[in-house]
Amino acid sequence: MFENMFRMDGKVAVVTGAAFGIGRSFAIGLAEYGAHVVCLDRNRERLDETVGLIRQSRNSAEAIVGDVADEKSVAANWAEIAAAHKRIDILINNAGIATKVVRTHEFDIEDWDRLMAINLRGVFLTTQQALKLMLPGPGSIINIASIAGLLGYWPGFPALGINYSTSKAGVVGFTKQVAAEYAKEHIRVNAIAPGWHGGTDLGAARRSSLTPDDIARFEKSIGDRIPMGHRAKPDDLVGLAVYLASDASHYVTGQVIAHDGGWSEIVA
Ligand SMILES: NC(=O)c1ccc[n+]([C@@H]2O[C@H](COP(=O)([O-])OP(=O)(O)OC[C@H]3O[C@@H](n4cnc5c(N)ncnc54)[C@H](O)[C@@H]3O)[C@@H](O)[C@H]2O)c1
């Protein structure tokens, strides 16, 4: 009776930032559960790899190259999606960056603007287009926030920039408001707040701005503080995304679910 509740056969999903890291895992996972996945990213080469992996497993996907921060690119991408599919059922707003890490009083204004344009404005621009293709409903939107948008972290140096934490807190507020606004239409809007997930490119800028000593201290401090004792991998997030995207969560909206091995519930 319940065995098909996670299936997404016949549904169209759009995943931004699908070329690598967590977005690639989401795209592969949703396709395995039957959705046709529109994989959107600005990195054409890696995007083609993602779509190739999905098709190799005889699942369905297509690639769209675009920049979520650029409204002309977003409008052109979504005109193409509308022409091909008429409506979409699922959106994962996953594309995001982190910049180099310095203390707030020394923070670079260009880095603030560049990150906000992708992590927050990009979520707004993409959601606006997606809603037009989901109405009159139903639909599921999943925004990728972060535990950095829920609480601060200061073990002697900043682990993430003030722009990153602020953008992810913004994603949380955005999620709650859009969820309230479209609940009547059964367009559900939830956020996942991942903790520390290894094997992606997100930390590259952080690593380049810290000394080897700081990196070692950072790795030790997060290892010590994660209650479950280890980092997660991008694939570990797929179960939660499949749950939120599918009808299994049809009465769940406006929620922010941390995926962090207990980090955000325990004071170290
Ligand atoms: N890795 C973690 O531990 C972690 C933790 C919390 C939240 N997150 C969030 O998860 C999401 C994915 O991060 P990741 O770790 O997989 O990073 P990643 O850098 O490995 O992948 C990000 C993807 O987004 C794409 N992208 C970046 N800017 C874009 C733009 N303007 N337009 C289109 N595509 C763009 C990149 O090309 C890349 O393929 C981000 O929103 C990130 O903030 C990650």
Coordinates of C-alpha atoms and ligand atoms in Angstrom, one line a residue:
M1 CA 0.0 0.0 0.0
F2 CA 2.8 2.4 0.8
E3 CA 5.6 1.1 -1.3
N4 CA 5.2 3.6 -4.2
M5 CA 4.8 6.7 -2.1
F6 CA 8.4 7.9 -2.9
R7 CA 8.1 7.3 -6.7
M8 CA 8.1 10.3 -9.0
D9 CA 7.3 8.7 -12.3
G10 CA 5.9 11.2 -14.9
K11 CA 7.1 14.2 -12.8
V12 CA 9.5 16.9 -14.0
A13 CA 12.2 18.1 -11.5
V14 CA 14.6 21.0 -11.9
V15 CA 17.9 20.8 -9.8
T16 CA 20.2 23.9 -9.8
G17 CA 23.9 23.4 -9.3
A18 CA 23.4 19.8 -10.5
A19 CA 26.9 19.6 -12.1
F20 CA 28.8 18.5 -9.0
G21 CA 28.6 17.8 -5.3
I22 CA 25.3 17.7 -3.5
G23 CA 23.3 18.8 -6.6
R24 CA 24.7 15.9 -8.6
S25 CA 23.6 13.4 -5.9
F26 CA 20.1 15.0 -5.9
A27 CA 19.8 14.8 -9.6
I28 CA 20.8 11.1 -9.7
G29 CA 18.6 10.3 -6.8
L30 CA 15.4 11.9 -8.1
A31 CA 16.0 10.3 -11.5
E32 CA 16.3 6.9 -9.9
Y33 CA 12.9 7.5 -8.3
G34 CA 11.4 8.1 -11.7
A35 CA 11.5 11.8 -12.3
H36 CA 12.7 13.4 -15.4
V37 CA 15.5 15.7 -14.1
V38 CA 16.4 19.1 -15.7
C39 CA 20.0 19.6 -14.5
L40 CA 20.9 23.3 -14.5
D41 CA 24.4 24.6 -13.8
R42 CA 26.9 27.1 -15.1
N43 CA 29.6 24.4 -15.5
R44 CA 28.8 22.7 -18.9
E45 CA 31.5 20.0 -18.7
R46 CA 30.5 18.7 -15.3
L47 CA 26.8 19.1 -16.1
D48 CA 27.2 16.8 -19.1
E49 CA 28.9 14.3 -16.8
T50 CA 25.9 14.3 -14.4
V51 CA 23.4 13.8 -17.3
G52 CA 25.6 11.0 -18.7
L53 CA 25.6 9.2 -15.4
I54 CA 21.8 9.4 -15.1
R55 CA 21.3 8.2 -18.7
Q56 CA 23.9 5.4 -18.2
S57 CA 21.5 4.0 -15.6
R58 CA 18.6 4.3 -18.1
N59 CA 17.0 7.2 -16.2
S60 CA 15.9 10.5 -17.7
A61 CA 17.6 13.8 -17.6
E62 CA 18.6 16.8 -19.7
A63 CA 21.2 19.6 -19.2
I64 CA 20.6 23.3 -19.2
V65 CA 23.6 25.7 -18.9
G66 CA 22.8 28.8 -17.0
D67 CA 23.7 31.2 -14.2
V68 CA 21.1 31.5 -11.4
A69 CA 22.4 35.0 -10.5
D70 CA 21.8 36.5 -13.9
E71 CA 18.1 37.3 -14.6
K72 CA 18.6 37.2 -18.4
S73 CA 20.1 33.7 -18.1
V74 CA 17.3 32.6 -15.7
A75 CA 14.6 33.9 -18.0
A76 CA 16.1 32.2 -21.1
N77 CA 16.6 28.9 -19.2
W78 CA 13.0 28.9 -17.9
A79 CA 11.6 29.8 -21.3
E80 CA 13.4 26.7 -22.6
I81 CA 12.0 24.6 -19.7
A82 CA 8.5 25.9 -20.3
A83 CA 8.6 25.1 -24.0
A84 CA 9.8 21.6 -23.4
H85 CA 7.6 20.7 -20.4
K86 CA 4.7 23.1 -19.9
R87 CA 4.7 22.4 -16.1
I88 CA 7.2 21.3 -13.5
D89 CA 6.5 19.4 -10.3
I90 CA 9.7 19.7 -8.3
L91 CA 12.5 22.3 -7.8
I92 CA 15.6 22.0 -5.8
N93 CA 17.3 25.4 -5.3
N94 CA 20.8 23.9 -4.6
A95 CA 23.3 26.1 -6.5
G96 CA 25.5 28.0 -4.0
I97 CA 29.0 29.2 -3.3
A98 CA 31.2 30.1 -0.4
T99 CA 33.9 32.7 -0.6
K100 CA 37.2 33.2 1.3
V101 CA 36.9 33.4 5.0
V102 CA 37.9 36.5 6.9
R103 CA 36.5 38.2 9.9
T104 CA 33.4 40.4 9.5
H105 CA 35.2 43.8 10.2
E106 CA 37.6 43.0 7.4
F107 CA 35.2 41.4 5.0
D108 CA 35.4 42.1 1.2
I109 CA 32.3 43.9 -0.1
E110 CA 32.6 42.4 -3.5
D111 CA 32.6 38.9 -2.0
W112 CA 29.4 39.9 -0.1
D113 CA 27.7 41.0 -3.3
R114 CA 28.9 38.1 -5.4
L115 CA 27.7 35.4 -2.9
M116 CA 24.4 37.1 -2.2
A117 CA 23.7 37.3 -5.9
I118 CA 24.0 33.5 -6.2
N119 CA 22.9 32.1 -2.8
L120 CA 19.9 34.4 -2.2
R121 CA 19.0 36.4 -5.3
G122 CA 19.4 33.2 -7.4
V123 CA 17.0 31.3 -5.2
F124 CA 14.4 34.2 -5.6
L125 CA 14.9 34.4 -9.4
T126 CA 14.6 30.7 -9.9
T127 CA 11.7 30.2 -7.5
Q128 CA 9.7 33.0 -9.2
Q129 CA 10.1 31.2 -12.6
A130 CA 9.4 27.8 -11.1
L131 CA 6.2 28.9 -9.4
K132 CA 4.8 30.1 -12.8
L133 CA 5.2 26.5 -14.1
M134 CA 3.8 24.9 -10.9
L135 CA 0.7 26.9 -10.6
P136 CA -2.2 26.1 -10.1
G137 CA -0.3 23.4 -8.0
P138 CA 0.6 21.1 -6.6
G139 CA 4.4 21.2 -6.4
S140 CA 7.4 20.8 -4.1
I141 CA 10.2 23.3 -3.7
I142 CA 13.3 22.3 -1.7
N143 CA 15.8 25.1 -0.8
I144 CA 19.3 24.2 0.4
A145 CA 20.1 26.3 3.4
S146 CA 22.8 25.4 5.9
I147 CA 23.4 25.0 9.6
A148 CA 25.4 28.2 9.2
G149 CA 22.1 29.9 8.7
L150 CA 20.8 28.6 12.0
L151 CA 23.7 29.2 14.4
G152 CA 27.1 30.7 14.7
Y153 CA 30.5 29.0 15.0
W154 CA 33.6 30.4 16.5
P155 CA 36.3 28.0 17.6
G156 CA 39.1 30.7 17.3
F157 CA 38.5 31.6 13.7
P158 CA 35.6 31.9 11.3
A159 CA 34.7 28.6 9.6
L160 CA 32.4 30.4 7.1
G161 CA 32.1 34.0 6.0
I162 CA 29.4 36.3 7.3
N163 CA 28.0 36.5 3.7
Y164 CA 27.4 32.7 3.7
S165 CA 25.7 32.6 7.1
T166 CA 23.5 35.6 6.2
S167 CA 22.5 34.2 2.8
K168 CA 21.5 30.9 4.3
A169 CA 19.5 32.5 7.1
G170 CA 17.8 34.4 4.2
V171 CA 17.0 31.1 2.5
V172 CA 15.2 30.0 5.7
G173 CA 13.0 33.1 5.8
F174 CA 12.4 32.9 2.1
T175 CA 11.3 29.3 2.6
K176 CA 8.8 30.1 5.3
Q177 CA 7.2 33.0 3.5
V178 CA 6.8 31.2 0.1
A179 CA 5.5 28.2 2.0
A180 CA 2.8 30.3 3.6
E181 CA 1.9 32.1 0.5
Y182 CA 1.4 29.0 -1.7
A183 CA 0.1 26.5 0.8
K184 CA -3.5 26.8 -0.5
E185 CA -2.2 25.8 -3.9
H186 CA -0.4 22.8 -2.4
I187 CA 2.9 24.0 -3.5
R188 CA 5.0 22.9 -0.6
V189 CA 8.2 24.7 0.3
N190 CA 10.8 23.2 2.7
A191 CA 14.5 23.7 3.4
I192 CA 17.3 21.3 4.1
A193 CA 20.0 22.7 6.3
P194 CA 23.1 20.4 5.7
G195 CA 25.9 20.2 8.2
W196 CA 29.4 19.3 7.2
H197 CA 29.5 17.3 4.0
G198 CA 32.8 16.3 2.4
G199 CA 33.8 15.7 -1.2
T200 CA 32.4 18.8 -2.7
D201 CA 34.0 22.0 -4.0
L202 CA 32.3 24.3 -1.6
G203 CA 35.2 24.5 0.9
A204 CA 37.8 25.4 -1.8
A205 CA 37.8 29.1 -1.1
R206 CA 37.8 28.6 2.6
R207 CA 40.8 26.3 2.4
S208 CA 42.7 28.8 0.2
S209 CA 42.2 31.5 2.8
L210 CA 43.3 29.5 5.9
T211 CA 46.8 28.5 6.9
P212 CA 47.7 24.7 7.0
D213 CA 47.6 25.0 10.9
D214 CA 44.1 26.6 10.8
I215 CA 42.9 23.9 8.4
A216 CA 44.1 21.1 10.7
R217 CA 42.6 22.9 13.7
F218 CA 39.3 23.3 11.8
E219 CA 39.2 19.7 10.8
K220 CA 39.8 18.6 14.3
S221 CA 37.3 20.9 15.8
I222 CA 34.5 19.9 13.5
G223 CA 35.3 16.2 14.0
D224 CA 35.2 16.8 17.8
R225 CA 31.9 18.7 17.7
I226 CA 29.8 16.6 15.4
P227 CA 27.8 14.4 17.9
M228 CA 27.7 11.5 15.4
G229 CA 31.5 11.8 15.1
H230 CA 32.0 12.1 11.3
R231 CA 31.1 14.2 8.3
A232 CA 28.5 13.1 5.8
K233 CA 28.7 12.7 2.1
P234 CA 26.5 14.3 -0.6
D235 CA 24.7 10.9 -1.3
D236 CA 23.6 10.8 2.3
L237 CA 21.2 13.7 1.6
V238 CA 19.3 11.9 -1.2
G239 CA 16.8 10.2 1.1
L240 CA 15.7 13.4 2.7
A241 CA 15.4 15.1 -0.8
V242 CA 13.4 12.2 -2.2
Y243 CA 11.1 12.3 0.9
L244 CA 10.5 16.1 0.5
A245 CA 10.1 16.0 -3.3
S246 CA 7.7 13.1 -3.4
D247 CA 4.1 12.7 -2.2
A248 CA 5.4 10.9 0.9
S249 CA 5.7 14.4 2.4
H250 CA 2.4 15.7 1.0
Y251 CA 1.4 17.4 4.3
V252 CA 4.8 18.9 5.1
T253 CA 5.5 22.5 4.3
G254 CA 7.5 25.4 5.7
Q255 CA 9.9 23.1 7.5
V256 CA 13.7 23.5 7.9
I257 CA 15.3 20.1 8.4
A258 CA 18.9 19.9 9.6
H259 CA 21.0 17.0 8.2
D260 CA 24.0 17.4 10.5
G261 CA 24.7 14.4 12.7
G262 CA 23.1 16.2 15.6
W263 CA 25.3 19.4 15.3
S264 CA 22.6 22.0 15.6
E265 CA 20.8 20.4 18.6
I266 CA 23.8 19.9 20.9
V267 CA 25.9 22.6 22.5
A268 CA 29.6 21.4 22.6
Ligands
LIG1 N1 29.0 20.8 1.3 C1 28.5 21.1 2.5 O1 29.0 20.7 3.5 C2 27.3 22.0 2.5 C3 26.8 22.3 3.8 C4 25.7 23.2 3.9 C5 25.1 23.7 2.7 N2 25.6 23.4 1.5 C6 24.9 23.9 0.3 O2 24.7 22.9 -0.6 C7 24.7 23.4 -2.0 C8 25.6 22.6 -2.8 O3 27.0 22.8 -2.3 P1 28.2 21.8 -2.7 O4 28.9 21.5 -1.4 O5 27.7 20.6 -3.5 O6 29.1 22.7 -3.5 P2 29.8 22.5 -4.9 O7 30.7 23.7 -5.1 O8 30.5 21.2 -5.0 O9 28.7 22.5 -6.0 C9 27.9 23.7 -6.3 C10 27.4 23.6 -7.7 O10 26.7 24.8 -8.0 C11 27.1 25.4 -9.2 N3 26.9 26.8 -9.2 C12 27.6 27.7 -8.5 N4 27.2 29.0 -8.8 C13 26.2 28.8 -9.8 C14 25.5 29.8 -10.5 N5 25.6 31.1 -10.3 N6 24.6 29.3 -11.4 C15 24.5 28.0 -11.7 N7 25.2 27.0 -11.0 C16 26.1 27.5 -10.1 C17 28.6 25.0 -9.3 O11 29.0 25.0 -10.7 C18 28.5 23.5 -8.8 O12 28.3 22.6 -9.7 C19 25.1 24.9 -1.8 O13 23.9 25.7 -1.8 C20 25.8 24.9 -0.4 O14 25.8 26.2 0.2 C21 26.7 22.5 1.4

